[in-house]
Every structure is written in C-alpha cells, then in structure tokens.
Amino acid sequence: MSKLIANSKKSKHPIALSFDVEDWFTVRNMRDFVSDSEWDKQEMRVNIGMDFILNALAGKNIKATFYILGWLADRAPELIKKIADQGHEIGCHSYQHTPIDLLDPKSFEADLKKAVAALESVSGRKIKGFRAPSFSVMHKTSWALPIIRDCGLEYDSSIFVTSHPDYGVKDFPTAITTVSGLTEVPLKKSKFFGAQVPVCGGGYFRMLPYAMTKSALKQDLQSGPVVMYFHPWEFDPEQPRVALPAIKRFRHYVGLNSNRDKFLSLLNDFEFTTVESLVQDAKASNNLSSYTFKN
Ligand SMILES: [Zn+2]
C-alpha cells in the first residue's frame, strides 16, 4: 500500500520550484503607493512567509531556488545565510525590483552588479541564475540578456511564454533554450481541458481551485518539466492592506488565506528540483533548442 502511495506522485518530469524573495511593499502593484525611498520605513515581514516556506520544504526534504533581491541581502543577511545553509539554490532577483522596461542598459547593469555582489558576499555562493522583476524580459528588453551573461550569470528564468500585455514572449520555445549565450528556463501556461492556464504560480495559483491546478500540472509534466514561482508575501495573510485600485487589490490579495494549505498539498503531490539542476540536466542532454530575438 505504501508503495502504491509513493508511486502515485510520480510524474515523468519534476517541478522546478522557485521563489522570488521580496517583501510585501516591494512588489510592482505597490509601486505607485510605496515608493523606493519609503521602503526603509515599512514593516519588514519577509521572515513570516520565509519561515513557513523553509519549514515546509525541510519537512519534505525538498530543495528549491530562491531568487532574492539584493536590497534584502543588505537588510536581512541572516535570512539569505539561512536559505543557503539549508542547501537551497541562491539566485538573483535584481537589487531594487525595478522591471527592466523601466531601465536602460546602463542602469540595468548597475542594478544587477550591485545585487549579485550583495548576494555573493552574504551567501558565500557564486550566483548563477537570474529572475527579472515581473518577468520583464521580453522583445523590447531582450538587450538585457547579453548583460546578464556578461555579468557572469549562467542562466535566466525571466521569460513567460504568453501574450500578456505587460510581459511575455509569445513565440518563445516552452523548453529550456539557448538565447544570447545564456540558458533560458522559461515559464509557461499549462493545458486544462483545451484552455491554456498559467497555473504555475502567482495570483492564478491562489485563485484557481487546487484540483484544477493539480490536474493541469499532471498533464503538463508528461511532456517536460514545469517551473513554478511563489513569493513569501503570498504566505502572509496578515500583511498590511494598502488601498490599491480594484484590479491590483484583487491580484495581490486574492486567495491569501488558503494559499498555505494549497502549497502544502502541492508539496505532497509532486516531485521537485531546483532550476539550476534543470539547467544542468538540459545541458547534459545536449539537446537544447535555440532562439534569436529579432529587434
Ligand atoms: Zn518580484
């Protein structure tokens, strides 16, 4: 019986589990309401979500990837050390969480170098992976990829294969792909009864019934790995409420109360790995597709 239960979670491919480590007041939805210069005055609550995440992962002996803000490395170095000490991958999520479309090449490079230096100094690890704020690597910001490579990073996981108005590259391959001398690990929608649904994290994971997410993921994992993404503030239902406009309020606060239970169900039902190990496996298979941005 126990063997039957153990086998029931086996999918053909694993989920690469990733977290964009930022505090509740640094997210894009808050940008017009809490400016960068006011960040230091806010109540830091990142440890509330992180304690839940790290305990849940330790309980299942799961290793994951944490793309962390350089700003947090400077404010909460003990948190970054704790993540590293528990054997998780440390990646970079920029310094100031500014989407790339609001930067130029020079300011992007300066922000990235500052973040990588802060994270490497605190964690004692070489940073290999980058996740842009708000998945902001797209056609118009593809100039960022050679900069990421030249800053010494090995892979990027910032492209969402979708035609969303604010982000995404709709014709990008859904498999791990070589682009601009980097390895790209894209995020993608999953099929659910003929529809394409982004069940891999964020507001959709919080909003959709878990049974639907589970079914879509099971189907998707037959053809290849899936990258999922979460944030510590998504596991902190008591976080301060900001008077956001209706759409932003919905996106940020939907499903916060049930998200911990959904996440624990997910950990029970699937097998997980880090994004870095997906990259290593893909490179070893010597079978990467390639893509060229035409700008
Ligand atoms: Zn972020």
Short mmCIF file of C-alpha atoms and ligand atoms in Angstrom, two decimals:
data_model
loop_
_atom_site.label_atom_id
_atom_site.label_comp_id
_atom_site.label_asym_id
_atom_site.label_seq_id
_atom_site.Cartn_x
_atom_site.Cartn_y
_atom_site.Cartn_z
CA MET A 1 0.00 0.00 0.00
CA SER A 2 2.76 2.44 0.94
CA LYS A 3 4.49 1.66 -2.36
CA LEU A 4 1.28 2.46 -4.22
CA ILE A 5 1.02 5.83 -2.47
CA ALA A 6 4.68 6.60 -3.11
CA ASN A 7 4.30 5.83 -6.80
CA SER A 8 1.14 7.90 -7.14
CA LYS A 9 3.08 11.19 -7.04
CA LYS A 10 5.49 10.14 -9.78
CA SER A 11 5.23 12.30 -12.85
CA LYS A 12 7.53 11.83 -15.79
CA HIS A 13 9.28 15.15 -15.06
CA PRO A 14 9.79 17.21 -11.88
CA ILE A 15 8.61 20.69 -10.98
CA ALA A 16 11.43 23.24 -10.59
CA LEU A 17 10.31 25.14 -7.51
CA SER A 18 11.29 28.80 -7.36
CA PHE A 19 10.62 31.74 -5.03
CA ASP A 20 11.06 35.43 -5.81
CA VAL A 21 12.15 36.69 -2.40
CA GLU A 22 10.84 40.23 -1.86
CA ASP A 23 8.79 41.92 0.84
CA TRP A 24 5.12 42.90 0.55
CA PHE A 25 5.88 46.58 -0.15
CA THR A 26 8.41 45.97 -2.97
CA VAL A 27 6.02 44.38 -5.50
CA ARG A 28 5.06 46.05 -8.76
CA ASN A 29 1.42 46.50 -7.71
CA MET A 30 2.59 48.68 -4.80
CA ARG A 31 4.95 50.81 -6.88
CA ASP A 32 2.68 53.87 -7.07
CA PHE A 33 1.73 53.62 -3.39
CA VAL A 34 5.00 52.81 -1.59
CA SER A 35 7.96 54.45 -3.33
CA ASP A 36 11.50 53.04 -3.12
CA SER A 37 12.53 55.88 -0.82
CA GLU A 38 9.87 54.76 1.69
CA TRP A 39 10.88 51.08 1.77
CA ASP A 40 13.06 51.51 4.85
CA LYS A 41 10.06 52.92 6.78
CA GLN A 42 7.86 49.86 6.14
CA GLU A 43 7.35 46.90 8.44
CA MET A 44 9.58 44.09 7.17
CA ARG A 45 7.58 40.86 7.16
CA VAL A 46 9.54 38.70 4.72
CA ASN A 47 10.55 36.30 7.52
CA ILE A 48 6.91 35.37 8.16
CA GLY A 49 6.46 33.90 4.69
CA MET A 50 10.02 32.58 4.56
CA ASP A 51 9.68 30.70 7.88
CA PHE A 52 6.60 28.95 6.54
CA ILE A 53 8.29 28.11 3.21
CA LEU A 54 11.57 26.88 4.70
CA ASN A 55 9.80 24.73 7.31
CA ALA A 56 7.50 23.23 4.67
CA LEU A 57 10.45 22.39 2.39
CA ALA A 58 12.55 20.98 5.24
CA GLY A 59 9.65 18.75 6.27
CA LYS A 60 9.67 17.16 2.83
CA ASN A 61 13.43 17.37 2.23
CA ILE A 62 12.82 19.48 -0.88
CA LYS A 63 15.49 21.80 -2.29
CA ALA A 64 14.33 24.87 -4.22
CA THR A 65 15.64 28.01 -5.91
CA PHE A 66 15.38 31.42 -4.22
CA TYR A 67 15.80 34.48 -6.46
CA ILE A 68 16.47 37.18 -3.87
CA LEU A 69 16.51 40.99 -4.02
CA GLY A 70 19.98 42.45 -3.41
CA TRP A 71 18.18 45.08 -1.30
CA LEU A 72 17.14 42.28 1.07
CA ALA A 73 20.66 40.83 1.18
CA ASP A 74 21.74 44.18 2.65
CA ARG A 75 18.77 44.41 5.09
CA ALA A 76 18.32 40.75 6.11
CA PRO A 77 21.66 38.97 5.60
CA GLU A 78 20.80 36.33 8.22
CA LEU A 79 17.82 35.26 6.08
CA ILE A 80 20.00 34.76 3.00
CA LYS A 81 22.54 32.79 5.06
CA LYS A 82 19.74 30.60 6.43
CA ILE A 83 18.46 29.81 2.93
CA ALA A 84 21.98 28.96 1.75
CA ASP A 85 22.74 26.89 4.89
CA GLN A 86 19.67 24.76 4.21
CA GLY A 87 21.11 23.75 0.85
CA HIS A 88 18.84 25.74 -1.45
CA GLU A 89 19.96 27.50 -4.61
CA ILE A 90 20.52 31.26 -4.28
CA GLY A 91 19.67 33.28 -7.40
CA CYS A 92 19.31 36.97 -8.14
CA HIS A 93 16.03 38.92 -8.43
CA SER A 94 17.68 42.33 -9.11
CA TYR A 95 18.66 44.87 -6.42
CA GLN A 96 15.75 47.33 -6.39
CA HIS A 97 12.99 45.26 -8.07
CA THR A 98 12.63 47.68 -10.97
CA PRO A 99 11.14 45.98 -14.07
CA ILE A 100 13.66 46.03 -16.93
CA ASP A 101 11.29 48.02 -19.17
CA LEU A 102 11.70 50.96 -16.78
CA LEU A 103 15.53 50.82 -17.05
CA ASP A 104 18.11 51.41 -19.76
CA PRO A 105 21.07 49.08 -20.37
CA LYS A 106 23.41 51.12 -18.18
CA SER A 107 21.10 51.34 -15.16
CA PHE A 108 20.09 47.69 -15.53
CA GLU A 109 23.73 46.61 -15.49
CA ALA A 110 24.48 48.74 -12.43
CA ASP A 111 21.47 47.33 -10.54
CA LEU A 112 22.38 43.74 -11.48
CA LYS A 113 26.04 44.06 -10.50
CA LYS A 114 25.08 45.60 -7.15
CA ALA A 115 22.61 42.76 -6.47
CA VAL A 116 24.98 39.94 -7.45
CA ALA A 117 27.78 41.43 -5.34
CA ALA A 118 25.48 41.74 -2.29
CA LEU A 119 24.11 38.20 -2.64
CA GLU A 120 27.52 36.60 -3.24
CA SER A 121 29.06 38.44 -0.31
CA VAL A 122 26.31 37.42 2.13
CA SER A 123 25.75 33.84 0.93
CA GLY A 124 29.36 32.94 0.06
CA ARG A 125 27.96 31.35 -3.11
CA LYS A 126 28.51 32.07 -6.80
CA ILE A 127 25.21 33.33 -8.22
CA LYS A 128 24.28 31.53 -11.44
CA GLY A 129 20.64 32.33 -12.12
CA PHE A 130 18.57 35.49 -12.65
CA ARG A 131 14.82 36.14 -12.46
CA ALA A 132 13.77 39.59 -13.63
CA PRO A 133 11.15 41.52 -11.63
CA SER A 134 7.70 40.92 -13.14
CA PHE A 135 9.07 38.57 -15.86
CA SER A 136 10.22 41.71 -17.66
CA VAL A 137 12.49 40.05 -20.26
CA MET A 138 10.50 40.49 -23.48
CA HIS A 139 11.15 41.54 -27.08
CA LYS A 140 11.70 45.20 -26.19
CA THR A 141 14.03 44.38 -23.27
CA SER A 142 15.94 41.47 -24.83
CA TRP A 143 19.07 43.73 -24.72
CA ALA A 144 19.23 42.67 -21.07
CA LEU A 145 20.21 39.06 -21.86
CA PRO A 146 23.81 39.74 -23.05
CA ILE A 147 24.26 41.98 -19.98
CA ILE A 148 23.13 39.16 -17.68
CA ARG A 149 25.62 36.85 -19.42
CA ASP A 150 28.46 39.41 -19.24
CA CYS A 151 27.82 39.86 -15.50
CA GLY A 152 28.86 36.21 -15.13
CA LEU A 153 25.47 34.55 -14.74
CA GLU A 154 24.82 31.22 -16.46
CA TYR A 155 21.09 31.17 -16.88
CA ASP A 156 17.98 33.31 -16.89
CA SER A 157 14.44 32.36 -15.89
CA SER A 158 12.53 35.53 -16.71
CA ILE A 159 10.66 34.80 -19.93
CA PHE A 160 6.99 33.90 -19.67
CA VAL A 161 5.73 32.28 -22.85
CA THR A 162 2.50 34.23 -23.20
CA SER A 163 0.95 37.21 -24.96
CA HIS A 164 0.09 39.19 -21.79
CA PRO A 165 0.09 42.99 -22.45
CA ASP A 166 2.64 43.74 -19.68
CA TYR A 167 5.13 40.89 -20.12
CA GLY A 168 5.89 37.72 -22.05
CA VAL A 169 7.32 36.45 -25.34
CA LYS A 170 4.56 34.56 -27.08
CA ASP A 171 6.70 32.77 -29.70
CA PHE A 172 9.48 31.69 -27.30
CA PRO A 173 10.01 27.88 -27.03
CA THR A 174 8.46 26.34 -23.91
CA ALA A 175 11.52 24.09 -23.39
CA ILE A 176 14.90 25.14 -21.95
CA THR A 177 16.54 27.16 -24.71
CA THR A 178 19.83 28.81 -25.62
CA VAL A 179 19.45 32.56 -26.26
CA SER A 180 22.10 35.33 -26.38
CA GLY A 181 24.75 33.00 -24.94
CA LEU A 182 22.60 32.21 -21.89
CA THR A 183 20.43 29.25 -21.00
CA GLU A 184 16.81 30.38 -20.64
CA VAL A 185 14.41 28.44 -18.43
CA PRO A 186 11.02 29.83 -19.46
CA LEU A 187 7.73 29.78 -17.60
CA LYS A 188 4.65 28.67 -19.46
CA LYS A 189 0.93 28.14 -19.27
CA SER A 190 -0.46 24.62 -18.81
CA LYS A 191 -3.28 22.98 -20.75
CA PHE A 192 -6.51 22.40 -18.92
CA PHE A 193 -9.36 20.92 -20.99
CA GLY A 194 -8.21 22.69 -24.13
CA ALA A 195 -7.57 26.07 -22.44
CA GLN A 196 -4.11 27.45 -21.62
CA VAL A 197 -3.94 28.47 -17.96
CA PRO A 198 -0.95 29.90 -16.04
CA VAL A 199 -1.28 27.55 -13.05
CA CYS A 200 2.47 27.75 -12.33
CA GLY A 201 2.26 30.39 -9.61
CA GLY A 202 1.25 33.87 -8.55
CA GLY A 203 -2.36 35.04 -8.48
CA TYR A 204 -3.64 32.20 -10.65
CA PHE A 205 -2.31 29.56 -8.25
CA ARG A 206 -4.01 31.42 -5.38
CA MET A 207 -7.24 31.96 -7.28
CA LEU A 208 -7.84 28.62 -9.04
CA PRO A 209 -9.14 25.54 -7.25
CA TYR A 210 -6.16 23.33 -6.35
CA ALA A 211 -7.75 20.29 -8.04
CA MET A 212 -7.64 22.15 -11.35
CA THR A 213 -4.00 23.20 -10.85
CA LYS A 214 -3.05 19.63 -9.95
CA SER A 215 -4.75 18.18 -13.00
CA ALA A 216 -3.16 20.73 -15.37
CA LEU A 217 0.30 20.17 -13.85
CA LYS A 218 -0.01 16.37 -14.07
CA GLN A 219 -0.81 16.67 -17.74
CA ASP A 220 1.98 19.14 -18.42
CA LEU A 221 4.62 17.11 -16.58
CA GLN A 222 4.20 14.28 -19.06
CA SER A 223 5.91 16.32 -21.78
CA GLY A 224 8.57 18.20 -19.78
CA PRO A 225 9.46 19.93 -16.52
CA VAL A 226 7.42 22.89 -15.25
CA VAL A 227 8.86 25.91 -13.44
CA MET A 228 6.67 27.21 -10.61
CA TYR A 229 7.10 30.51 -8.75
CA PHE A 230 5.90 31.86 -5.41
CA HIS A 231 6.65 34.84 -3.13
CA PRO A 232 7.00 34.95 0.67
CA TRP A 233 4.25 37.60 0.98
CA GLU A 234 1.81 35.10 -0.59
CA PHE A 235 2.07 33.08 2.65
CA ASP A 236 1.47 36.06 4.96
CA PRO A 237 -2.31 36.64 5.06
CA GLU A 238 -1.95 39.20 7.89
CA GLN A 239 0.20 41.59 5.84
CA PRO A 240 -0.80 45.29 5.88
CA ARG A 241 -3.57 46.14 3.43
CA VAL A 242 -2.82 49.01 1.03
CA ALA A 243 -5.75 50.86 -0.60
CA LEU A 244 -4.89 49.68 -4.12
CA PRO A 245 -7.20 50.15 -7.12
CA ALA A 246 -9.63 47.22 -7.56
CA ILE A 247 -7.67 45.16 -10.11
CA LYS A 248 -4.35 45.49 -8.29
CA ARG A 249 -6.06 44.76 -4.97
CA PHE A 250 -7.56 41.57 -6.40
CA ARG A 251 -4.25 40.43 -7.93
CA HIS A 252 -2.29 40.97 -4.73
CA TYR A 253 -4.73 39.77 -2.07
CA VAL A 254 -6.81 37.05 -3.78
CA GLY A 255 -6.56 33.65 -2.11
CA LEU A 256 -4.03 34.61 0.58
CA ASN A 257 -6.00 32.82 3.31
CA SER A 258 -5.99 29.41 1.63
CA ASN A 259 -2.57 29.59 0.00
CA ARG A 260 -0.60 27.83 2.73
CA ASP A 261 -2.86 24.77 2.54
CA LYS A 262 -2.75 24.73 -1.26
CA PHE A 263 1.03 24.92 -1.23
CA LEU A 264 1.32 22.04 1.29
CA SER A 265 -0.95 19.94 -0.95
CA LEU A 266 1.29 20.73 -3.89
CA LEU A 267 4.38 19.60 -1.95
CA ASN A 268 2.59 16.32 -1.15
CA ASP A 269 1.52 15.62 -4.70
CA PHE A 270 4.63 16.24 -6.85
CA GLU A 271 8.39 15.85 -7.03
CA PHE A 272 10.61 18.92 -7.05
CA THR A 273 14.03 20.09 -8.01
CA THR A 274 15.96 23.35 -8.33
CA VAL A 275 16.10 25.43 -11.51
CA GLU A 276 19.89 25.04 -11.54
CA SER A 277 19.59 21.26 -11.67
CA LEU A 278 17.10 21.52 -14.56
CA VAL A 279 19.71 23.60 -16.41
CA GLN A 280 22.44 21.04 -15.70
CA ASP A 281 20.25 18.16 -16.91
CA ALA A 282 19.25 20.04 -20.06
CA LYS A 283 22.86 20.91 -20.88
CA ALA A 284 23.95 17.31 -20.28
CA SER A 285 21.29 16.08 -22.68
CA ASN A 286 22.93 18.24 -25.37
CA ASN A 287 19.54 18.78 -26.91
CA LEU A 288 18.75 22.46 -26.29
CA SER A 289 16.69 24.44 -28.74
CA SER A 290 17.85 27.93 -29.61
CA TYR A 291 16.09 31.24 -30.15
CA THR A 292 17.16 34.58 -31.57
CA PHE A 293 15.43 37.88 -30.76
CA LYS A 294 14.88 39.94 -33.89
CA ASN A 295 14.84 43.59 -32.86
ZN ZN B 1 9.48 40.09 -7.83
#
